[in-house]
Tab-separated table of C-alpha atoms and ligand atoms in Angstrom:
chain	number	residue	atom	x	y	z
A	909	MET	CA	-23.769	0.923	19.521
A	910	PRO	CA	-25.709	0.164	16.155
A	911	ILE	CA	-24.902	-2.864	14.101
A	912	HIS	CA	-23.090	-0.939	11.417
A	913	PRO	CA	-21.589	2.212	13.266
A	914	PRO	CA	-21.091	5.224	11.239
A	915	GLU	CA	-17.307	6.269	10.429
A	916	PRO	CA	-15.607	7.477	13.607
A	917	PHE	CA	-13.854	10.050	11.368
A	918	ARG	CA	-14.636	12.745	8.888
A	919	ILE	CA	-12.933	13.247	5.461
A	920	LYS	CA	-10.499	16.132	5.243
A	921	VAL	CA	-8.303	14.943	2.158
A	922	VAL	CA	-9.828	13.546	-1.046
A	923	GLU	CA	-8.415	11.675	-3.934
A	924	PRO	CA	-10.438	11.540	-7.182
A	925	ILE	CA	-11.452	8.128	-8.764
A	926	ARG	CA	-12.941	7.860	-11.913
A	927	LEU	CA	-15.184	5.057	-13.614
A	928	VAL	CA	-13.880	4.526	-17.231
A	929	ASN	CA	-16.257	3.080	-19.848
A	930	ARG	CA	-17.242	-0.372	-20.821
A	931	ALA	CA	-14.942	-0.372	-23.974
A	932	GLU	CA	-11.651	0.940	-22.168
A	933	ARG	CA	-12.339	-1.703	-19.508
A	934	GLU	CA	-12.304	-4.377	-22.196
A	935	GLU	CA	-9.129	-3.123	-23.681
A	936	ALA	CA	-7.534	-2.897	-20.189
A	937	LEU	CA	-8.501	-6.363	-19.616
A	938	ARG	CA	-7.006	-7.499	-22.693
A	939	GLN	CA	-3.813	-5.701	-22.058
A	940	ALA	CA	-3.626	-7.090	-18.527
A	941	GLY	CA	-3.655	-10.665	-19.742
A	942	TYR	CA	-6.779	-10.924	-17.806
A	943	ASN	CA	-4.873	-10.812	-14.742
A	944	VAL	CA	-6.182	-7.810	-12.556
A	945	PHE	CA	-2.683	-7.305	-10.817
A	946	ALA	CA	-1.624	-6.044	-14.123
A	947	LEU	CA	-4.388	-3.485	-14.523
A	948	ARG	CA	-3.359	0.260	-13.974
A	949	ALA	CA	-4.754	1.638	-10.857
A	950	GLU	CA	-6.156	4.506	-12.770
A	951	ASP	CA	-8.497	2.438	-14.530
A	952	VAL	CA	-9.903	1.000	-11.424
A	953	PHE	CA	-12.929	2.528	-9.780
A	954	ILE	CA	-13.189	0.686	-6.444
A	955	ASP	CA	-10.003	-1.091	-5.698
A	956	LEU	CA	-10.637	-3.840	-3.304
A	957	LEU	CA	-7.437	-5.867	-4.230
A	958	THR	CA	-5.959	-5.785	-0.950
A	959	ASP	CA	-6.458	-4.183	2.591
A	960	SER	CA	-2.592	-4.005	2.664
A	961	GLY	CA	-0.906	-0.749	2.671
A	962	THR	CA	-4.275	0.697	1.141
A	963	GLY	CA	-5.422	2.353	4.300
A	964	ALA	CA	-5.974	6.118	4.846
A	965	MET	CA	-3.528	7.447	7.546
A	966	SER	CA	-5.057	9.646	10.138
A	967	HIS	CA	-4.033	13.339	10.494
A	968	ASP	CA	-1.999	12.206	13.563
A	969	GLN	CA	0.005	9.807	11.524
A	970	TRP	CA	0.805	12.297	8.827
A	971	ALA	CA	1.910	14.585	11.538
A	972	ALA	CA	3.970	11.826	13.068
A	973	LEU	CA	5.793	11.634	9.601
A	974	LEU	CA	7.229	15.149	10.420
A	975	HIS	CA	8.898	13.908	13.343
A	976	GLY	CA	10.719	11.198	11.481
A	977	ASP	CA	14.295	10.922	12.446
A	978	GLU	CA	16.239	9.739	9.726
A	979	SER	CA	19.605	8.802	11.460
A	980	TYR	CA	21.141	5.852	10.372
A	981	ALA	CA	21.283	4.324	13.792
A	982	GLY	CA	19.608	4.704	17.099
A	983	ALA	CA	16.841	7.114	15.844
A	984	ARG	CA	14.323	8.540	17.982
A	985	SER	CA	11.630	7.043	15.520
A	986	TYR	CA	12.989	3.702	16.399
A	987	GLU	CA	12.642	4.211	19.943
A	988	ARG	CA	9.100	5.622	19.800
A	989	LEU	CA	8.227	2.385	17.794
A	990	ALA	CA	9.971	0.219	20.149
A	991	GLU	CA	7.912	1.913	22.897
A	992	ALA	CA	4.519	1.075	21.180
A	993	MET	CA	6.023	-2.571	20.453
A	994	GLN	CA	6.735	-3.101	24.122
A	995	GLN	CA	3.264	-1.818	25.334
A	996	ILE	CA	1.255	-3.593	22.821
A	997	PHE	CA	3.192	-6.903	22.064
A	998	GLY	CA	5.755	-7.126	24.968
A	999	PHE	CA	8.398	-9.429	23.298
A	1000	ARG	CA	11.917	-8.911	24.256
A	1001	HIS	CA	13.245	-8.221	20.884
A	1002	PHE	CA	11.722	-6.724	17.573
A	1003	MET	CA	13.243	-5.510	14.480
A	1004	PRO	CA	11.453	-3.293	11.767
A	1005	THR	CA	11.238	-4.751	8.357
A	1006	HIS	CA	9.988	-3.181	5.128
A	1007	GLN	CA	6.892	-5.373	4.983
A	1008	GLY	CA	5.614	-8.734	6.425
A	1009	ARG	CA	7.210	-11.145	4.038
A	1010	ALA	CA	10.698	-9.649	4.815
A	1011	ALA	CA	10.060	-10.802	8.527
A	1012	GLU	CA	8.942	-14.289	7.041
A	1013	SER	CA	11.998	-14.433	4.843
A	1014	ILE	CA	14.357	-13.892	7.733
A	1015	LEU	CA	12.651	-16.250	10.156
A	1016	THR	CA	12.321	-19.160	7.535
A	1017	ALA	CA	16.028	-18.595	6.421
A	1018	LEU	CA	17.268	-18.859	10.280
A	1019	LEU	CA	14.981	-21.866	11.096
A	1020	VAL	CA	13.801	-23.980	8.287
A	1021	LYS	CA	15.812	-26.499	6.689
A	1022	GLU	CA	15.226	-28.635	3.668
A	1023	GLY	CA	12.223	-31.181	4.155
A	1024	GLN	CA	11.158	-29.708	7.507
A	1025	TYR	CA	7.474	-28.815	8.148
A	1026	VAL	CA	5.915	-25.639	9.351
A	1027	PRO	CA	2.356	-26.108	10.867
A	1028	SER	CA	-0.243	-23.305	10.920
A	1029	ASN	CA	-3.995	-22.780	10.779
A	1030	MET	CA	-3.544	-21.659	7.250
A	1031	HIS	CA	-0.292	-19.992	5.935
A	1032	PHE	CA	-0.904	-16.855	3.780
A	1033	ASP	CA	0.571	-17.257	0.394
A	1034	THR	CA	3.815	-15.363	1.120
A	1035	THR	CA	4.485	-17.341	4.078
A	1036	ASP	CA	3.597	-20.433	2.336
A	1037	ALA	CA	6.105	-19.552	-0.454
A	1038	ASN	CA	9.060	-18.194	1.832
A	1039	ILE	CA	8.893	-21.705	3.754
A	1040	ARG	CA	8.792	-23.708	0.221
A	1041	ALA	CA	11.562	-21.278	-1.003
A	1042	ARG	CA	13.797	-22.871	1.861
A	1043	GLY	CA	12.851	-26.528	0.889
A	1044	GLY	CA	10.357	-26.720	3.631
A	1045	ARG	CA	6.819	-27.717	3.583
A	1046	PRO	CA	3.893	-25.700	4.923
A	1047	VAL	CA	1.059	-27.488	6.612
A	1048	ASN	CA	-2.509	-26.179	6.982
A	1049	LEU	CA	-4.353	-27.627	10.086
A	1050	VAL	CA	-7.406	-25.316	10.245
A	1051	ILE	CA	-10.696	-27.010	11.903
A	1052	PRO	CA	-12.778	-28.518	8.915
A	1053	GLN	CA	-15.586	-25.911	9.561
A	1054	ALA	CA	-13.321	-23.546	7.768
A	1055	SER	CA	-13.913	-24.969	4.364
A	1056	GLN	CA	-17.781	-25.310	4.959
A	1057	PRO	CA	-18.789	-21.766	3.797
A	1058	THR	CA	-22.200	-21.423	5.432
A	1059	ASP	CA	-21.123	-22.946	8.689
A	1060	ARG	CA	-21.255	-19.940	11.127
A	1061	HIS	CA	-18.852	-21.271	13.751
A	1062	PRO	CA	-17.593	-17.870	15.496
A	1063	PHE	CA	-13.931	-18.777	15.133
A	1064	LYS	CA	-13.318	-20.501	11.787
A	1065	GLY	CA	-9.744	-19.521	11.967
A	1066	ASN	CA	-9.133	-22.094	14.842
A	1067	MET	CA	-6.511	-24.580	14.564
A	1068	ASP	CA	-7.576	-28.366	14.774
A	1069	ILE	CA	-5.756	-29.289	18.044
A	1070	GLN	CA	-6.240	-32.748	17.383
A	1071	LYS	CA	-4.903	-32.989	14.080
A	1072	LEU	CA	-1.840	-30.824	15.345
A	1073	ARG	CA	-1.083	-33.192	17.951
A	1074	LEU	CA	-1.306	-36.309	15.668
A	1075	PHE	CA	0.613	-34.360	12.882
A	1076	ILE	CA	3.558	-33.627	15.379
A	1077	GLN	CA	3.773	-37.308	16.491
A	1078	ASP	CA	3.502	-38.523	12.874
A	1079	VAL	CA	6.508	-36.298	11.362
A	1080	GLY	CA	8.460	-36.179	14.696
A	1081	VAL	CA	9.284	-32.634	16.594
A	1082	GLU	CA	12.703	-32.750	15.229
A	1083	ASN	CA	11.092	-31.991	11.604
A	1084	ILE	CA	9.289	-29.134	13.012
A	1085	PRO	CA	11.474	-26.066	13.367
A	1086	VAL	CA	8.791	-23.554	14.236
A	1087	GLY	CA	5.044	-23.700	14.673
A	1088	MET	CA	2.707	-20.759	13.585
A	1089	ILE	CA	-0.929	-19.435	13.460
A	1090	THR	CA	-2.461	-16.784	11.462
A	1091	ILE	CA	-4.765	-14.160	13.148
A	1092	THR	CA	-6.916	-13.395	11.471
A	1093	ASN	CA	-6.779	-16.394	8.955
A	1094	ASN	CA	-6.718	-14.594	5.847
A	1095	ALA	CA	-6.266	-17.511	3.327
A	1096	GLY	CA	-9.467	-19.087	5.098
A	1097	GLY	CA	-11.657	-16.017	4.800
A	1098	GLY	CA	-10.245	-13.538	7.333
A	1099	GLN	CA	-11.593	-15.729	10.330
A	1100	PRO	CA	-10.802	-15.074	13.918
A	1101	VAL	CA	-8.947	-17.476	16.257
A	1102	SER	CA	-10.231	-17.808	19.765
A	1103	MET	CA	-8.168	-17.087	22.982
A	1104	GLU	CA	-9.051	-20.747	23.970
A	1105	ASN	CA	-7.725	-21.954	20.800
A	1106	LEU	CA	-4.763	-19.910	20.824
A	1107	ARG	CA	-3.887	-21.114	24.533
A	1108	ALA	CA	-4.192	-24.794	23.116
A	1109	VAL	CA	-2.048	-24.280	20.403
A	1110	ALA	CA	0.653	-22.591	22.488
A	1111	ALA	CA	0.362	-25.412	24.949
A	1112	THR	CA	0.879	-27.956	22.128
A	1113	TYR	CA	3.612	-26.367	20.623
A	1114	ARG	CA	5.290	-25.899	24.247
A	1115	GLU	CA	4.723	-29.471	25.155
A	1116	PHE	CA	6.635	-30.737	22.172
A	1117	GLY	CA	9.449	-27.768	22.634
A	1118	ILE	CA	8.390	-26.252	19.099
A	1119	PRO	CA	8.911	-22.319	18.870
A	1120	PHE	CA	5.389	-20.538	18.538
A	1121	PHE	CA	5.211	-17.470	16.035
A	1122	ILE	CA	2.130	-15.804	15.364
A	1123	ASP	CA	1.488	-14.149	11.963
A	1124	ALA	CA	-0.030	-10.990	13.741
A	1125	CYS	CA	-1.014	-8.980	10.462
A	1126	ARG	CA	-4.617	-8.561	11.810
A	1127	PHE	CA	-4.233	-9.055	15.489
A	1128	ALA	CA	-6.576	-6.059	16.493
A	1129	GLU	CA	-9.334	-7.151	14.119
A	1130	ASN	CA	-8.821	-10.877	15.854
A	1131	ALA	CA	-8.663	-9.197	19.396
A	1132	TYR	CA	-11.923	-7.496	18.839
A	1133	PHE	CA	-13.816	-10.484	17.481
A	1134	ILE	CA	-12.658	-12.263	20.629
A	1135	LYS	CA	-14.095	-9.297	22.700
A	1136	LEU	CA	-17.397	-9.578	20.674
A	1137	ARG	CA	-17.548	-13.409	20.452
A	1138	GLU	CA	-15.708	-15.194	23.192
A	1139	PRO	CA	-17.298	-15.730	26.760
A	1140	GLY	CA	-15.344	-13.792	29.339
A	1141	TYR	CA	-13.744	-11.266	27.095
A	1142	GLN	CA	-16.728	-8.680	26.879
A	1143	ASP	CA	-15.163	-6.457	29.644
A	1144	LYS	CA	-11.580	-6.629	28.408
A	1145	ASN	CA	-10.255	-3.989	26.207
A	1146	THR	CA	-8.314	-4.768	22.923
A	1147	LEU	CA	-5.075	-3.812	24.425
A	1148	GLU	CA	-5.635	-6.380	27.352
A	1149	ILE	CA	-6.744	-8.911	24.747
A	1150	ALA	CA	-3.563	-8.477	22.842
A	1151	HIS	CA	-1.468	-8.773	25.924
A	1152	GLU	CA	-2.907	-12.133	26.371
A	1153	ILE	CA	-2.612	-13.432	22.834
A	1154	PHE	CA	1.100	-12.421	22.555
A	1155	ALA	CA	2.089	-13.590	26.054
A	1156	LEU	CA	1.368	-17.135	24.518
A	1157	ALA	CA	3.959	-16.883	21.859
A	1158	ASP	CA	7.803	-16.909	21.336
A	1159	GLY	CA	7.501	-14.437	18.665
A	1160	ALA	CA	5.646	-12.813	15.685
A	1161	THR	CA	5.690	-11.668	12.223
A	1162	MET	CA	3.580	-8.658	11.279
A	1163	SER	CA	2.917	-6.866	7.817
A	1164	ALA	CA	2.025	-3.378	9.581
A	1165	LYS	CA	0.423	-2.579	6.333
A	1166	LYS	CA	-2.950	-4.220	7.774
A	1167	ASP	CA	-3.736	-3.361	11.352
A	1168	ALA	CA	-1.159	-0.623	11.783
A	1169	ILE	CA	-2.780	1.438	8.972
A	1170	VAL	CA	0.483	2.250	7.317
A	1171	ASN	CA	1.284	2.269	3.655
A	1172	ILE	CA	4.587	0.420	4.197
A	1173	GLY	CA	6.125	-1.333	7.130
A	1174	GLY	CA	6.330	-4.673	9.219
A	1175	PHE	CA	8.338	-6.418	12.140
A	1176	LEU	CA	9.774	-9.439	13.216
A	1177	ALA	CA	9.684	-9.972	17.069
A	1178	MET	CA	10.887	-12.674	19.402
A	1179	ASN	CA	11.845	-13.415	23.057
A	1180	ASP	CA	15.049	-15.694	22.120
A	1181	ASP	CA	18.267	-13.911	22.387
A	1182	ASN	CA	20.284	-16.025	20.141
A	1183	LEU	CA	17.459	-15.880	17.454
A	1184	TYR	CA	17.521	-12.135	17.695
A	1185	GLN	CA	21.298	-11.910	17.242
A	1186	ASN	CA	21.167	-14.319	14.263
A	1187	ALA	CA	17.964	-12.308	12.805
A	1188	CYS	CA	19.846	-8.958	13.164
A	1189	ASN	CA	22.701	-10.293	10.743
A	1190	GLU	CA	20.031	-11.452	8.243
A	1191	LEU	CA	18.290	-8.225	8.534
A	1192	ILE	CA	21.429	-6.026	8.168
A	1193	LEU	CA	22.275	-8.453	5.025
A	1194	ARG	CA	18.948	-7.982	3.194
A	1195	GLU	CA	16.819	-5.058	4.955
A	1196	GLY	CA	19.135	-2.530	6.774
A	1197	PHE	CA	20.496	-1.658	10.231
A	1198	VAL	CA	18.601	-3.033	13.328
A	1199	THR	CA	16.836	0.218	14.006
A	1200	TYR	CA	15.307	0.998	10.680
A	1201	GLY	CA	15.162	-2.317	8.893
A	1202	GLY	CA	14.567	-1.254	5.301
A	1203	LEU	CA	12.183	1.702	6.390
A	1204	ALA	CA	12.327	5.372	6.567
A	1205	GLY	CA	12.484	6.982	10.231
A	1206	ARG	CA	9.175	8.582	9.467
A	1207	ASP	CA	7.637	5.201	8.418
A	1208	LEU	CA	8.411	3.977	11.941
A	1209	ASP	CA	6.763	7.079	13.443
A	1210	ALA	CA	3.545	6.393	11.328
A	1211	MET	CA	3.582	2.761	12.438
A	1212	ALA	CA	4.034	3.529	16.320
A	1213	VAL	CA	0.874	5.776	15.954
A	1214	GLY	CA	-1.021	3.439	13.676
A	1215	LEU	CA	-0.623	0.359	15.978
A	1216	TRP	CA	-2.496	2.290	18.615
A	1217	GLU	CA	-5.069	3.605	16.222
A	1218	GLY	CA	-5.707	-0.113	15.021
A	1219	LEU	CA	-6.603	-1.145	18.525
A	1220	ASP	CA	-9.089	1.727	19.071
A	1221	GLU	CA	-12.398	0.146	19.812
A	1222	HIS	CA	-14.568	2.888	18.152
A	1223	TYR	CA	-12.677	2.263	15.008
A	1224	LEU	CA	-12.794	-1.567	15.140
A	1225	ALA	CA	-16.382	-1.551	15.818
A	1226	TYR	CA	-16.879	0.544	12.388
A	1227	ARG	CA	-14.418	-1.556	10.620
A	1228	LEU	CA	-15.934	-4.870	11.545
A	1229	GLY	CA	-19.340	-3.422	11.035
A	1230	GLN	CA	-18.497	-2.103	7.517
A	1231	THR	CA	-17.363	-5.630	6.293
A	1232	ALA	CA	-20.452	-7.033	8.026
A	1233	TYR	CA	-22.655	-4.526	6.310
A	1234	LEU	CA	-21.189	-5.424	2.796
A	1235	ALA	CA	-21.790	-9.190	3.738
A	1236	GLY	CA	-25.266	-8.554	4.896
A	1237	ARG	CA	-26.506	-6.880	1.706
A	1238	LEU	CA	-24.698	-9.396	-0.452
A	1239	LEU	CA	-26.523	-12.196	1.248
A	1240	GLU	CA	-29.845	-10.267	0.835
A	1241	LYS	CA	-29.310	-10.465	-2.931
A	1242	GLY	CA	-28.545	-14.307	-2.575
A	1243	ILE	CA	-24.834	-14.012	-3.480
A	1244	PRO	CA	-22.826	-16.933	-1.806
A	1245	ILE	CA	-20.027	-15.765	0.528
A	1246	ILE	CA	-18.137	-17.147	3.410
A	1247	GLU	CA	-20.283	-16.788	6.684
A	1248	PRO	CA	-19.837	-15.158	9.028
A	1249	PRO	CA	-17.689	-12.555	7.394
A	1250	GLY	CA	-14.209	-12.012	8.522
A	1251	GLY	CA	-12.779	-8.888	9.598
A	1252	HIS	CA	-11.106	-7.226	6.730
A	1253	ALA	CA	-12.803	-8.660	3.544
A	1254	VAL	CA	-15.729	-10.462	2.290
A	1255	TYR	CA	-15.043	-13.590	0.361
A	1256	LEU	CA	-17.233	-14.287	-2.527
A	1257	ASP	CA	-17.688	-18.106	-3.060
A	1258	ALA	CA	-17.229	-18.253	-6.929
A	1259	GLY	CA	-17.529	-22.062	-6.785
A	1260	ARG	CA	-21.142	-21.750	-5.836
A	1261	LEU	CA	-21.800	-18.669	-7.869
A	1262	PHE	CA	-20.480	-20.435	-11.195
A	1263	PRO	CA	-21.061	-24.223	-10.520
A	1264	HIS	CA	-20.727	-24.595	-14.213
A	1265	ILE	CA	-16.907	-23.955	-14.298
A	1266	PRO	CA	-14.674	-26.553	-13.084
A	1267	GLN	CA	-11.678	-25.675	-10.776
A	1268	SER	CA	-9.259	-26.432	-13.772
A	1269	ASP	CA	-11.005	-23.445	-15.518
A	1270	PHE	CA	-10.391	-21.032	-12.647
A	1271	PRO	CA	-13.969	-20.093	-11.531
A	1272	GLY	CA	-12.530	-17.375	-9.139
A	1273	GLN	CA	-10.595	-15.838	-11.951
A	1274	ALA	CA	-13.498	-15.704	-13.924
A	1275	LEU	CA	-15.391	-13.759	-11.408
A	1276	ALA	CA	-12.418	-11.485	-10.595
A	1277	VAL	CA	-12.513	-10.515	-14.306
A	1278	GLU	CA	-16.290	-10.021	-14.491
A	1279	LEU	CA	-16.070	-7.657	-11.494
A	1280	TYR	CA	-13.752	-5.415	-13.441
A	1281	ARG	CA	-15.692	-5.894	-16.703
A	1282	GLN	CA	-19.057	-4.814	-15.070
A	1283	GLY	CA	-17.987	-2.363	-12.499
A	1284	ALA	CA	-14.195	-1.482	-12.751
A	1285	ILE	CA	-14.020	-3.024	-9.283
A	1286	ARG	CA	-10.845	-4.938	-8.540
A	1287	ALA	CA	-10.753	-7.994	-6.248
A	1288	VAL	CA	-8.272	-10.988	-5.866
A	1289	GLU	CA	-8.653	-14.532	-6.859
A	1290	ILE	CA	-7.996	-16.830	-3.694
A	1291	GLY	CA	-8.736	-20.139	-5.254
A	1292	SER	CA	-6.953	-22.495	-7.831
A	1293	VAL	CA	-5.061	-19.736	-9.474
A	1294	MET	CA	-3.264	-19.032	-6.179
A	1295	PHE	CA	-3.286	-22.414	-4.566
A	1296	ALA	CA	-3.545	-25.308	-7.145
A	1297	HIS	CA	-0.229	-27.221	-7.170
A	1298	PRO	CA	1.066	-30.580	-8.424
A	1299	ASP	CA	1.255	-32.931	-5.618
A	1300	PRO	CA	5.143	-33.366	-4.987
A	1301	GLU	CA	4.787	-37.188	-4.948
A	1302	THR	CA	2.234	-37.980	-7.687
A	1303	GLY	CA	2.405	-34.867	-9.945
A	1304	GLU	CA	-1.352	-34.680	-9.880
A	1305	MET	CA	-2.977	-31.381	-9.447
A	1306	VAL	CA	-4.296	-30.540	-5.951
A	1307	TYR	CA	-6.950	-28.132	-5.741
A	1308	PRO	CA	-7.948	-25.981	-2.976
A	1309	ALA	CA	-11.319	-26.782	-1.060
A	1310	LEU	CA	-12.843	-23.397	-2.034
A	1311	GLU	CA	-12.715	-21.206	-5.067
A	1312	LEU	CA	-12.959	-17.588	-3.570
A	1313	VAL	CA	-12.588	-13.917	-4.591
A	1314	ARG	CA	-11.811	-11.610	-1.855
A	1315	LEU	CA	-13.374	-8.262	-1.629
A	1316	ALA	CA	-10.797	-6.703	0.894
A	1317	ILE	CA	-11.827	-3.401	2.521
A	1318	PRO	CA	-9.009	-0.797	2.775
A	1319	ARG	CA	-9.085	0.806	6.075
A	1320	ARG	CA	-11.014	4.080	6.409
A	1321	VAL	CA	-11.222	4.462	2.522
A	1322	TYR	CA	-14.497	3.687	1.209
A	1323	THR	CA	-17.901	4.678	2.300
A	1324	GLN	CA	-21.125	2.801	2.390
A	1325	SER	CA	-22.306	4.253	-1.053
A	1326	HIS	CA	-19.160	2.576	-2.407
A	1327	LEU	CA	-20.062	-0.677	-0.987
A	1328	ASP	CA	-23.568	-0.253	-2.168
A	1329	TYR	CA	-22.210	0.161	-5.786
A	1330	VAL	CA	-20.216	-2.986	-5.324
A	1331	VAL	CA	-23.261	-4.987	-4.192
A	1332	GLU	CA	-25.348	-3.827	-7.308
A	1333	THR	CA	-22.398	-4.750	-9.503
A	1334	ILE	CA	-22.187	-8.197	-8.073
A	1335	ALA	CA	-25.826	-8.721	-8.129
A	1336	SER	CA	-25.884	-8.069	-11.785
A	1337	ILE	CA	-23.170	-10.354	-12.434
A	1338	ALA	CA	-25.044	-13.026	-10.555
A	1339	GLU	CA	-28.220	-12.510	-12.768
A	1340	ARG	CA	-26.399	-13.777	-15.942
A	1341	GLY	CA	-23.957	-16.142	-14.188
A	1342	GLU	CA	-24.329	-19.211	-16.627
A	1343	ALA	CA	-22.995	-17.032	-19.464
A	1344	VAL	CA	-19.710	-16.478	-17.806
A	1345	ARG	CA	-16.966	-18.599	-18.901
A	1346	GLY	CA	-13.551	-19.942	-17.286
A	1347	TYR	CA	-9.946	-19.170	-18.202
A	1348	ARG	CA	-6.667	-20.862	-18.988
A	1349	PHE	CA	-3.015	-19.904	-18.535
A	1350	THR	CA	-0.895	-18.461	-21.324
A	1351	TYR	CA	1.891	-17.842	-18.729
A	1352	ALA	CA	2.519	-19.123	-15.054
A	1353	PRO	CA	5.670	-18.956	-12.856
A	1354	ASP	CA	6.050	-21.505	-10.266
A	1355	LEU	CA	5.830	-19.571	-7.184
A	1356	LEU	CA	3.337	-17.004	-6.282
A	1357	ARG	CA	2.085	-17.285	-9.653
A	1358	HIS	CA	-1.167	-15.310	-9.441
A	1359	PHE	CA	0.868	-11.959	-9.192
A	1360	THR	CA	2.117	-12.232	-12.684
A	1361	ALA	CA	0.324	-15.211	-14.377
A	1362	ARG	CA	-1.329	-14.276	-17.925
A	1363	PHE	CA	-4.634	-15.746	-19.336
A	1364	GLU	CA	-6.904	-16.139	-22.140
A	1365	PRO	CA	-10.790	-16.560	-21.920
A	1366	LEU	CA	-11.917	-20.279	-22.977
B	33	F0G	N1	0.717	-12.732	6.458
B	33	F0G	C1	-0.689	-12.449	6.023
B	33	F0G	C2	-1.804	-13.221	6.918
B	33	F0G	C3	-1.010	-11.607	5.138
B	33	F0G	O1	-2.393	-11.196	4.892
B	33	F0G	C4	0.012	-10.885	4.417
B	33	F0G	C5	-0.050	-9.985	3.341
B	33	F0G	C6	1.397	-11.290	4.651
B	33	F0G	C7	1.555	-12.205	5.591
B	33	F0G	C8	2.643	-10.582	4.219
B	33	F0G	O2	2.616	-9.213	4.311
B	33	F0G	O3	2.486	-8.195	2.304
B	33	F0G	O4	3.472	-7.120	3.943
B	33	F0G	O5	4.783	-8.641	2.759
B	33	F0G	N2	-1.200	-9.951	2.789
B	33	F0G	C9	-1.792	-9.117	1.850
B	33	F0G	C10	-3.113	-9.271	1.245
B	33	F0G	C11	-0.598	-9.017	0.487
B	33	F0G	O6	-3.453	-8.877	0.315
B	33	F0G	O7	-3.773	-10.120	1.967
B	33	F0G	P1	3.361	-8.285	3.308
């Protein structure tokens, strides 16, 4: 198999995209308050804002939509999804939700009380915010290599087991209603977690009687990394690896908009009967009846097919190969990125690219704006705009270790020449890096502020 296997599909439907001119891009940025979330998609040429819900469904998934059973209760679509859920994840119970954060909202509503802690390798921003919204405290205990951008540790998403153990002993098990891990670790570069680490995390939580939930958005990419990099897994297939992963946990949340390659959908799964009963009541209150959970029957069918396609090893070899191709070409041009690249995205290191911009002036934001200005490329800041926050005790600003800009790659959507265009654009930004200035807020809400904040250039 070549390092960057060609697309294991051909294109049967196309969606036109258009590169608007420089003056239109400047105007679009002004109108958006320099927040790329406020841009019109029509004005974006290559949209790398997210890999979530932006994938191209296969002809089998589109065909499955027509089989959608829109019965309010007990639909056949639900049964088909339940079968895939059973065969892949094997939890006793699951419920569809409209997306990942809905599953997180139900889980945190049921388990997290004021002042309690939820450890993970790193929580994604919606998980972090859902825990905080219940008065809880998200805690990130990823290994220190995660914040060293050029350390090529094969599993930089791993949890620091020693730190986890000390943390549990420090705050007391009674203050930890649930423990989590995110695979792959999106907030830390899309880095995988090894099976060995997952086993150790599970054993630690179990030893202390803490329920263990996996944020499984990108479980298939994580499984393929295990196959590629972890001794003893070369001859296992991704389904067997997934079985081994989920057998370790008490439950999972998943945004199916990632590795199930659907435009909308998610689930909450668990083994505990009581928790399931309570979660059903929350689901009915917030999302919908237990057999559709805020989705249409056809969405459940697309998900049932997509879960299998996401695990396909020809697809995964191409998928991780495409990300590695983009990363490799950027490195050739001397662009600082998180190494090795993760599964779903390449993370540009704006801190190293723009060393003259202090964290308080948002170097990542400056790079995200520049990507649009120079190339109509949209990416997302994962740095101080997203994560800097005042310390609850001292009020002083706490800044994240890295100022990143994520180039998330939608599944089965862009070709190699699209990615070459991205590389050339970034190289041209890097050439005149010192001229780029930072930004300041003109508006910022308290929670999840990156979505709606507005800025002005300094
Ligand atoms: N967990 C992880 C690791 C995620 O990456 C996301 C979403 C969620 C949970 C929440 O899922 O969006 O379906 O509610 N990540 C998207 C992203 C938004 O761009 O990385 P959701």
